[in-house]
């Protein structure tokens, strides 16, 4: 005996809606996986770049380190804004948000990254001027690693919060 199937228009609509829902759910799970991968990659890259930059900045002069950190902050802010724009574009596939909201998020990320980098470069310069030459490199490395981990977690929470609001 076979399975008896009753094909009514309502049943067909329910089956199609269920299939569409399952496809959309798979797309959403892939997007969430991609967003989490971006988060972990940003934490890894921030740790790697902080170690590299702290060693490089400890070798160079203090004025050069301030200008270099400001320049790199502008560069990284553009990169972060593009990443945030990419994440927001992915979220538009699931949630519909306006272009104005995207531009506000991009400008906010650029502003925050420039402001925080100038503040951090001044703080590092002040701490380096107070420390002795023996502890100079270790303080810079540990402080930059700590701050990069803290800022990457903060940025990830901010992106997650923005994604939750959208």
mmCIF file of C-alpha atoms in Angstrom:
data_model
loop_
_atom_site.group_PDB
_atom_site.id
_atom_site.type_symbol
_atom_site.label_atom_id
_atom_site.label_comp_id
_atom_site.label_asym_id
_atom_site.label_seq_id
_atom_site.Cartn_x
_atom_site.Cartn_y
_atom_site.Cartn_z
ATOM 1 C CA UNK A 1 0.000 0.000 0.000
ATOM 2 C CA UNK A 2 1.335 3.396 -0.920
ATOM 3 C CA UNK A 3 1.024 6.676 0.841
ATOM 4 C CA UNK A 4 -2.124 8.490 -0.078
ATOM 5 C CA UNK A 5 -1.417 12.098 -0.929
ATOM 6 C CA UNK A 6 -4.102 14.660 -1.043
ATOM 7 C CA UNK A 7 -3.034 17.612 -3.150
ATOM 8 C CA UNK A 8 -5.084 20.639 -2.287
ATOM 9 C CA UNK A 9 -4.038 24.190 -3.138
ATOM 10 C CA UNK A 10 -3.761 25.056 0.550
ATOM 11 C CA UNK A 11 -1.555 22.044 1.209
ATOM 12 C CA UNK A 12 0.688 22.960 -1.731
ATOM 13 C CA UNK A 13 1.059 26.488 -0.348
ATOM 14 C CA UNK A 14 1.962 25.112 3.074
ATOM 15 C CA UNK A 15 4.562 22.762 1.562
ATOM 16 C CA UNK A 16 6.061 25.584 -0.532
ATOM 17 C CA UNK A 17 6.128 27.913 2.473
ATOM 18 C CA UNK A 18 7.852 25.234 4.556
ATOM 19 C CA UNK A 19 10.463 24.649 1.861
ATOM 20 C CA UNK A 20 11.085 28.389 1.511
ATOM 21 C CA UNK A 21 11.383 28.712 5.283
ATOM 22 C CA UNK A 22 13.925 25.867 5.423
ATOM 23 C CA UNK A 23 15.995 27.433 2.632
ATOM 24 C CA UNK A 24 15.927 30.814 4.364
ATOM 25 C CA UNK A 25 16.904 29.200 7.659
ATOM 26 C CA UNK A 26 19.932 27.559 6.010
ATOM 27 C CA UNK A 27 20.974 30.908 4.501
ATOM 28 C CA UNK A 28 20.615 32.611 7.884
ATOM 29 C CA UNK A 29 22.709 29.931 9.589
ATOM 30 C CA UNK A 30 25.435 30.378 6.963
ATOM 31 C CA UNK A 31 25.383 34.131 7.482
ATOM 32 C CA UNK A 32 25.665 33.699 11.261
ATOM 33 C CA UNK A 33 28.574 31.297 10.746
ATOM 34 C CA UNK A 34 30.259 33.827 8.471
ATOM 35 C CA UNK A 35 29.755 36.624 11.001
ATOM 36 C CA UNK A 36 31.263 34.505 13.789
ATOM 37 C CA UNK A 37 34.185 33.632 11.523
ATOM 38 C CA UNK A 38 34.759 37.336 10.879
ATOM 39 C CA UNK A 39 34.706 37.962 14.643
ATOM 40 C CA UNK A 40 37.310 35.292 15.376
ATOM 41 C CA UNK A 41 39.435 36.420 12.461
ATOM 42 C CA UNK A 42 39.345 40.013 13.698
ATOM 43 C CA UNK A 43 40.461 38.910 17.171
ATOM 44 C CA UNK A 44 43.318 36.876 15.690
ATOM 45 C CA UNK A 45 44.405 39.672 13.373
ATOM 46 C CA UNK A 46 44.238 42.278 16.123
ATOM 47 C CA UNK A 47 46.493 40.184 18.359
ATOM 48 C CA UNK A 48 48.949 39.537 15.536
ATOM 49 C CA UNK A 49 49.009 43.168 14.427
ATOM 50 C CA UNK A 50 49.339 44.449 17.971
ATOM 51 C CA UNK A 51 52.424 42.309 18.581
ATOM 52 C CA UNK A 52 53.965 43.362 15.280
ATOM 53 C CA UNK A 53 53.131 47.034 15.730
ATOM 54 C CA UNK A 54 54.266 47.136 19.334
ATOM 55 C CA UNK A 55 57.670 45.726 18.416
ATOM 56 C CA UNK A 56 57.966 48.112 15.487
ATOM 57 C CA UNK A 57 56.834 51.118 17.504
ATOM 58 C CA UNK A 58 59.200 50.300 20.332
ATOM 59 C CA UNK A 59 62.121 50.430 17.904
ATOM 60 C CA UNK A 60 61.131 53.674 16.229
ATOM 61 C CA UNK A 61 61.176 57.121 17.758
ATOM 62 C CA UNK A 62 58.291 58.424 19.831
ATOM 63 C CA UNK A 63 57.078 61.077 17.392
ATOM 64 C CA UNK A 64 57.203 58.646 14.531
ATOM 65 C CA UNK A 65 55.208 56.147 16.550
ATOM 66 C CA UNK A 66 52.453 58.678 17.194
ATOM 67 C CA UNK A 67 52.183 59.644 13.537
ATOM 68 C CA UNK A 68 52.404 56.047 12.449
ATOM 69 C CA UNK A 69 49.681 54.978 14.852
ATOM 70 C CA UNK A 70 47.418 57.786 13.652
ATOM 71 C CA UNK A 71 48.059 56.827 10.036
ATOM 72 C CA UNK A 72 47.448 53.152 10.767
ATOM 73 C CA UNK A 73 44.307 53.987 12.688
ATOM 74 C CA UNK A 74 42.905 55.815 9.691
ATOM 75 C CA UNK A 75 43.810 52.863 7.487
ATOM 76 C CA UNK A 76 42.340 50.347 9.936
ATOM 77 C CA UNK A 77 39.228 52.457 10.409
ATOM 78 C CA UNK A 78 38.601 52.349 6.674
ATOM 79 C CA UNK A 79 39.129 48.592 6.787
ATOM 80 C CA UNK A 80 36.802 48.241 9.784
ATOM 81 C CA UNK A 81 34.166 50.378 8.142
ATOM 82 C CA UNK A 82 34.310 48.230 5.031
ATOM 83 C CA UNK A 83 34.039 45.099 7.189
ATOM 84 C CA UNK A 84 31.137 46.592 9.089
ATOM 85 C CA UNK A 85 29.536 47.569 5.803
ATOM 86 C CA UNK A 86 29.954 43.988 4.585
ATOM 87 C CA UNK A 87 28.386 42.583 7.762
ATOM 88 C CA UNK A 88 25.519 45.034 7.482
ATOM 89 C CA UNK A 89 24.993 44.104 3.854
ATOM 90 C CA UNK A 90 24.806 40.472 4.915
ATOM 91 C CA UNK A 91 22.265 41.392 7.542
ATOM 92 C CA UNK A 92 20.160 43.156 4.906
ATOM 93 C CA UNK A 93 19.606 39.769 3.330
ATOM 94 C CA UNK A 94 17.831 38.745 6.496
ATOM 95 C CA UNK A 95 16.594 42.076 7.838
ATOM 96 C CA UNK A 96 15.722 45.069 5.727
ATOM 97 C CA UNK A 97 17.529 48.198 6.861
ATOM 98 C CA UNK A 98 17.974 51.483 5.127
ATOM 99 C CA UNK A 99 21.082 52.893 3.482
ATOM 100 C CA UNK A 100 21.054 55.769 5.973
ATOM 101 C CA UNK A 101 21.508 53.330 8.860
ATOM 102 C CA UNK A 102 24.458 51.754 7.055
ATOM 103 C CA UNK A 103 26.126 55.113 6.522
ATOM 104 C CA UNK A 104 25.644 56.058 10.188
ATOM 105 C CA UNK A 105 27.295 52.814 11.260
ATOM 106 C CA UNK A 106 30.210 53.327 8.879
ATOM 107 C CA UNK A 107 30.850 56.900 10.014
ATOM 108 C CA UNK A 108 30.493 55.891 13.647
ATOM 109 C CA UNK A 109 33.060 53.122 13.261
ATOM 110 C CA UNK A 110 35.496 55.474 11.490
ATOM 111 C CA UNK A 111 35.067 58.147 14.149
ATOM 112 C CA UNK A 112 35.461 55.721 17.044
ATOM 113 C CA UNK A 113 38.518 54.035 15.616
ATOM 114 C CA UNK A 114 40.303 57.330 14.888
ATOM 115 C CA UNK A 115 39.412 58.723 18.300
ATOM 116 C CA UNK A 116 40.486 55.575 20.132
ATOM 117 C CA UNK A 117 43.709 55.263 18.184
ATOM 118 C CA UNK A 118 44.745 58.850 18.919
ATOM 119 C CA UNK A 119 43.900 58.323 22.569
ATOM 120 C CA UNK A 120 45.798 55.028 22.697
ATOM 121 C CA UNK A 121 48.832 56.427 20.926
ATOM 122 C CA UNK A 122 49.013 59.339 23.352
ATOM 123 C CA UNK A 123 48.576 56.975 26.300
ATOM 124 C CA UNK A 124 51.276 54.655 25.017
ATOM 125 C CA UNK A 125 53.621 57.568 24.446
ATOM 126 C CA UNK A 126 53.004 58.795 27.987
ATOM 127 C CA UNK A 127 53.548 55.341 29.474
ATOM 128 C CA UNK A 128 56.698 54.856 27.453
ATOM 129 C CA UNK A 129 58.106 58.147 28.620
ATOM 130 C CA UNK A 130 57.533 57.084 32.226
ATOM 131 C CA UNK A 131 58.908 53.587 31.936
ATOM 132 C CA UNK A 132 62.540 52.591 31.919
ATOM 133 C CA UNK A 133 64.259 51.248 28.843
ATOM 134 C CA UNK A 134 64.346 47.678 30.185
ATOM 135 C CA UNK A 135 60.595 47.474 30.700
ATOM 136 C CA UNK A 136 59.799 49.575 27.648
ATOM 137 C CA UNK A 137 59.220 46.792 25.142
ATOM 138 C CA UNK A 138 57.426 44.427 27.517
ATOM 139 C CA UNK A 139 55.014 47.100 28.729
ATOM 140 C CA UNK A 140 54.190 48.131 25.188
ATOM 141 C CA UNK A 141 53.676 44.557 24.029
ATOM 142 C CA UNK A 142 51.475 43.523 26.951
ATOM 143 C CA UNK A 143 49.495 46.732 26.904
ATOM 144 C CA UNK A 144 48.902 46.600 23.174
ATOM 145 C CA UNK A 145 47.882 42.935 23.342
ATOM 146 C CA UNK A 146 45.505 43.639 26.210
ATOM 147 C CA UNK A 147 44.022 46.679 24.516
ATOM 148 C CA UNK A 148 43.674 44.954 21.175
ATOM 149 C CA UNK A 149 41.867 42.015 22.762
ATOM 150 C CA UNK A 150 39.660 44.384 24.726
ATOM 151 C CA UNK A 151 38.881 46.526 21.692
ATOM 152 C CA UNK A 152 38.253 43.543 19.453
ATOM 153 C CA UNK A 153 35.827 42.089 21.995
ATOM 154 C CA UNK A 154 34.183 45.497 22.313
ATOM 155 C CA UNK A 155 33.886 45.870 18.541
ATOM 156 C CA UNK A 156 32.531 42.338 18.224
ATOM 157 C CA UNK A 157 29.935 43.018 20.897
ATOM 158 C CA UNK A 158 29.066 46.278 19.167
ATOM 159 C CA UNK A 159 28.636 44.540 15.812
ATOM 160 C CA UNK A 160 26.574 41.796 17.465
ATOM 161 C CA UNK A 161 24.429 44.401 19.211
ATOM 162 C CA UNK A 162 23.909 46.287 15.955
ATOM 163 C CA UNK A 163 23.090 43.019 14.218
ATOM 164 C CA UNK A 164 20.612 42.199 17.008
ATOM 165 C CA UNK A 165 18.950 45.605 16.675
ATOM 166 C CA UNK A 166 18.627 45.219 12.943
#
